[in-house]
Amino acid sequence: MKFNFENLDQQTRELMTSEIKSDINNERLYQSKRFNENGHKLYAELLFDNVSNGDEETLATALKVNNCFVDKELRNGKNGITYVKVPETANQTLADSEFNRFYIRALALRAISSGQTLTIYRARHSDNPRAESEGIIGKQIDAQKLLKDLRENIGTDTALGLPPGPNSGLSLKLT
């Protein structure tokens, strides 16, 4: 299901692009452990293209069409290390998460420069929303702290817990 990014306009897209460039220049752009050689090679270009002209759905499609993921990954289990099939949704999960993270970083920059606040909202419908997610909807977030956290903690785990993990459907909006 598609996100409804309430503040995804040209200004936000330009700030998202700037944040991606910053991560690349600082060698901090997240690279999925599920990427194959093609994924590592193409990811930054696909991310730029879809931040400029698309959304999380077009990014997911581009990742899939360009065959960016391995077929199997190692997993530690009770019977030792085994190979398991990478989920068919790996492209969508990564695209949703990373597009949202750069969107939130851009909004934090906008909030800092304009004096606006950031509020958590449900940006994508969920049939079975987590209680933890529902409990933070409507909460306002300090833009400075959030931006620092997202810049320092790439991938899925951040100190502030925003965005709150893969598939949460939550994002932020300017208020």
PDB file of C-alpha atoms in Angstrom, residues 13-140:
ATOM      1  CA  ARG A  13      12.662  16.492  -2.824  1.00  0.00           C
ATOM      2  CA  GLU A  14      15.627  18.875  -3.141  1.00  0.00           C
ATOM      3  CA  LEU A  15      16.426  18.509   0.551  1.00  0.00           C
ATOM      4  CA  MET A  16      16.118  14.716   0.284  1.00  0.00           C
ATOM      5  CA  THR A  17      18.614  14.781  -2.584  1.00  0.00           C
ATOM      6  CA  SER A  18      20.964  16.932  -0.523  1.00  0.00           C
ATOM      7  CA  GLU A  19      20.766  14.452   2.372  1.00  0.00           C
ATOM      8  CA  ILE A  20      21.522  11.515   0.043  1.00  0.00           C
ATOM      9  CA  LYS A  21      24.555  13.384  -1.332  1.00  0.00           C
ATOM     10  CA  SER A  22      25.724  14.039   2.216  1.00  0.00           C
ATOM     11  CA  ASP A  23      25.479  10.339   3.083  1.00  0.00           C
ATOM     12  CA  ILE A  24      27.402   9.394  -0.063  1.00  0.00           C
ATOM     13  CA  ASN A  25      30.108  12.006   0.574  1.00  0.00           C
ATOM     14  CA  ASN A  26      30.476  10.762   4.155  1.00  0.00           C
ATOM     15  CA  GLU A  27      30.375   7.101   3.031  1.00  0.00           C
ATOM     16  CA  ARG A  28      27.246   6.522   5.142  1.00  0.00           C
ATOM     17  CA  LEU A  29      24.618   5.660   2.527  1.00  0.00           C
ATOM     18  CA  TYR A  30      22.823   2.544   3.766  1.00  0.00           C
ATOM     19  CA  GLN A  31      23.543  -0.559   1.721  1.00  0.00           C
ATOM     20  CA  SER A  32      21.255  -3.516   2.295  1.00  0.00           C
ATOM     21  CA  LYS A  33      22.992  -6.730   3.288  1.00  0.00           C
ATOM     22  CA  ARG A  34      20.594  -8.326   0.807  1.00  0.00           C
ATOM     23  CA  PHE A  35      21.971  -6.394  -2.166  1.00  0.00           C
ATOM     24  CA  ASN A  36      23.822  -8.300  -4.826  1.00  0.00           C
ATOM     25  CA  GLU A  37      26.630  -6.684  -6.836  1.00  0.00           C
ATOM     26  CA  ASN A  38      24.071  -4.979  -9.060  1.00  0.00           C
ATOM     27  CA  GLY A  39      22.258  -3.553  -6.039  1.00  0.00           C
ATOM     28  CA  HIS A  40      25.448  -2.090  -4.596  1.00  0.00           C
ATOM     29  CA  LYS A  41      26.331  -0.604  -7.970  1.00  0.00           C
ATOM     30  CA  LEU A  42      22.911   0.885  -8.846  1.00  0.00           C
ATOM     31  CA  TYR A  43      21.300   1.779  -5.519  1.00  0.00           C
ATOM     32  CA  ALA A  44      22.485   5.393  -5.202  1.00  0.00           C
ATOM     33  CA  GLU A  45      21.484   6.203  -8.789  1.00  0.00           C
ATOM     34  CA  LEU A  46      18.059   4.563  -8.376  1.00  0.00           C
ATOM     35  CA  LEU A  47      17.519   6.404  -5.092  1.00  0.00           C
ATOM     36  CA  PHE A  48      18.399   9.775  -6.673  1.00  0.00           C
ATOM     37  CA  ASP A  49      16.118   9.131  -9.659  1.00  0.00           C
ATOM     38  CA  ASN A  50      13.132   8.148  -7.570  1.00  0.00           C
ATOM     39  CA  VAL A  51      13.546  10.870  -4.955  1.00  0.00           C
ATOM     40  CA  SER A  52      13.621  13.408  -7.793  1.00  0.00           C
ATOM     41  CA  ASN A  53      10.796  12.003  -9.904  1.00  0.00           C
ATOM     42  CA  GLY A  54       8.951   9.270  -8.042  1.00  0.00           C
ATOM     43  CA  ASP A  55       8.170   7.833  -4.656  1.00  0.00           C
ATOM     44  CA  GLU A  56       8.683   4.716  -2.561  1.00  0.00           C
ATOM     45  CA  GLU A  57       6.633   2.629  -5.026  1.00  0.00           C
ATOM     46  CA  THR A  58       8.690   3.622  -8.076  1.00  0.00           C
ATOM     47  CA  LEU A  59      11.885   2.999  -6.091  1.00  0.00           C
ATOM     48  CA  ALA A  60      10.680  -0.493  -5.127  1.00  0.00           C
ATOM     49  CA  THR A  61       9.869  -1.237  -8.757  1.00  0.00           C
ATOM     50  CA  ALA A  62      13.258   0.024  -9.930  1.00  0.00           C
ATOM     51  CA  LEU A  63      15.046  -2.157  -7.363  1.00  0.00           C
ATOM     52  CA  LYS A  64      13.122  -5.208  -8.548  1.00  0.00           C
ATOM     53  CA  VAL A  65      13.390  -4.531 -12.299  1.00  0.00           C
ATOM     54  CA  ASN A  66      17.141  -3.960 -11.962  1.00  0.00           C
ATOM     55  CA  ASN A  67      17.603  -7.236 -10.062  1.00  0.00           C
ATOM     56  CA  CYS A  68      19.277  -5.657  -7.019  1.00  0.00           C
ATOM     57  CA  PHE A  69      18.857  -8.452  -4.456  1.00  0.00           C
ATOM     58  CA  VAL A  70      20.454 -11.823  -3.819  1.00  0.00           C
ATOM     59  CA  ASP A  71      18.170 -14.859  -4.012  1.00  0.00           C
ATOM     60  CA  LYS A  72      19.295 -16.358  -0.686  1.00  0.00           C
ATOM     61  CA  GLU A  73      20.887 -15.116   2.514  1.00  0.00           C
ATOM     62  CA  LEU A  74      22.654 -16.755   5.455  1.00  0.00           C
ATOM     63  CA  ARG A  75      20.688 -17.141   8.660  1.00  0.00           C
ATOM     64  CA  ASN A  76      21.670 -18.494  12.057  1.00  0.00           C
ATOM     65  CA  GLY A  77      19.123 -20.980  13.324  1.00  0.00           C
ATOM     66  CA  LYS A  78      18.816 -23.717  15.907  1.00  0.00           C
ATOM     67  CA  ASN A  79      20.369 -26.143  13.412  1.00  0.00           C
ATOM     68  CA  GLY A  80      23.302 -23.832  12.651  1.00  0.00           C
ATOM     69  CA  ILE A  81      23.836 -21.579   9.664  1.00  0.00           C
ATOM     70  CA  THR A  82      21.497 -22.127   6.729  1.00  0.00           C
ATOM     71  CA  TYR A  83      20.595 -20.392   3.485  1.00  0.00           C
ATOM     72  CA  VAL A  84      17.071 -19.018   3.259  1.00  0.00           C
ATOM     73  CA  LYS A  85      15.200 -17.372   0.415  1.00  0.00           C
ATOM     74  CA  VAL A  86      15.167 -13.567   0.538  1.00  0.00           C
ATOM     75  CA  PRO A  87      11.525 -12.434   0.839  1.00  0.00           C
ATOM     76  CA  GLU A  88       9.835 -11.295  -2.375  1.00  0.00           C
ATOM     77  CA  THR A  89       8.987  -8.050  -0.575  1.00  0.00           C
ATOM     78  CA  ALA A  90      12.612  -7.101   0.205  1.00  0.00           C
ATOM     79  CA  ASN A  91      12.562  -4.396  -2.476  1.00  0.00           C
ATOM     80  CA  GLN A  92       9.357  -2.829  -1.119  1.00  0.00           C
ATOM     81  CA  THR A  93      10.474  -2.959   2.519  1.00  0.00           C
ATOM     82  CA  LEU A  94      13.788  -1.270   1.710  1.00  0.00           C
ATOM     83  CA  ALA A  95      12.195   1.336  -0.582  1.00  0.00           C
ATOM     84  CA  ASP A  96       9.496   2.220   1.977  1.00  0.00           C
ATOM     85  CA  SER A  97      11.994   2.522   4.793  1.00  0.00           C
ATOM     86  CA  GLU A  98      14.730   4.482   3.051  1.00  0.00           C
ATOM     87  CA  PHE A  99      12.442   6.818   1.093  1.00  0.00           C
ATOM     88  CA  ASN A 100      10.626   7.619   4.347  1.00  0.00           C
ATOM     89  CA  ARG A 101      13.900   8.196   6.231  1.00  0.00           C
ATOM     90  CA  PHE A 102      15.133  10.720   3.657  1.00  0.00           C
ATOM     91  CA  TYR A 103      11.687  12.334   3.554  1.00  0.00           C
ATOM     92  CA  ILE A 104      11.752  12.742   7.350  1.00  0.00           C
ATOM     93  CA  ARG A 105      15.289  14.144   7.250  1.00  0.00           C
ATOM     94  CA  ALA A 106      14.186  16.708   4.659  1.00  0.00           C
ATOM     95  CA  LEU A 107      11.165  17.688   6.753  1.00  0.00           C
ATOM     96  CA  ALA A 108      13.388  18.085   9.807  1.00  0.00           C
ATOM     97  CA  LEU A 109      15.539  20.542   7.837  1.00  0.00           C
ATOM     98  CA  ARG A 110      12.418  22.431   6.738  1.00  0.00           C
ATOM     99  CA  ALA A 111      11.069  22.548  10.294  1.00  0.00           C
ATOM    100  CA  ILE A 112      14.388  23.843  11.643  1.00  0.00           C
ATOM    101  CA  SER A 113      14.607  26.605   9.032  1.00  0.00           C
ATOM    102  CA  SER A 114      10.947  27.661   9.243  1.00  0.00           C
ATOM    103  CA  GLY A 115      10.284  27.209  12.948  1.00  0.00           C
ATOM    104  CA  GLN A 116       7.490  24.726  12.259  1.00  0.00           C
ATOM    105  CA  THR A 117       6.953  21.559  14.251  1.00  0.00           C
ATOM    106  CA  LEU A 118       6.921  17.926  13.154  1.00  0.00           C
ATOM    107  CA  THR A 119       4.024  15.655  14.035  1.00  0.00           C
ATOM    108  CA  ILE A 120       3.835  11.875  13.680  1.00  0.00           C
ATOM    109  CA  TYR A 121       0.966  10.603  11.516  1.00  0.00           C
ATOM    110  CA  ARG A 122      -0.108   7.422   9.756  1.00  0.00           C
ATOM    111  CA  ALA A 123       1.112   7.874   6.195  1.00  0.00           C
ATOM    112  CA  ARG A 124       0.115   4.398   5.015  1.00  0.00           C
ATOM    113  CA  HIS A 125      -2.985   2.415   5.925  1.00  0.00           C
ATOM    114  CA  SER A 126      -2.567  -0.613   8.162  1.00  0.00           C
ATOM    115  CA  ASP A 127      -5.218  -3.283   8.704  1.00  0.00           C
ATOM    116  CA  ASN A 128      -3.562  -4.314  11.974  1.00  0.00           C
ATOM    117  CA  PRO A 129      -1.639  -1.329  13.352  1.00  0.00           C
ATOM    118  CA  ARG A 130       0.758  -1.975  16.219  1.00  0.00           C
ATOM    119  CA  ALA A 131      -0.317  -0.527  19.557  1.00  0.00           C
ATOM    120  CA  GLU A 132       3.108   1.121  19.912  1.00  0.00           C
ATOM    121  CA  SER A 133       2.624   2.883  16.578  1.00  0.00           C
ATOM    122  CA  GLU A 134      -0.894   3.999  17.382  1.00  0.00           C
ATOM    123  CA  GLY A 135       0.332   5.370  20.711  1.00  0.00           C
ATOM    124  CA  ILE A 136       2.714   7.865  19.123  1.00  0.00           C
ATOM    125  CA  ILE A 137       0.433   9.251  16.384  1.00  0.00           C
ATOM    126  CA  GLY A 138      -0.050  12.973  16.980  1.00  0.00           C
ATOM    127  CA  LYS A 139       3.129  13.299  19.038  1.00  0.00           C
ATOM    128  CA  GLN A 140       5.359  16.255  18.171  1.00  0.00           C
TER     129      GLN A 140
END
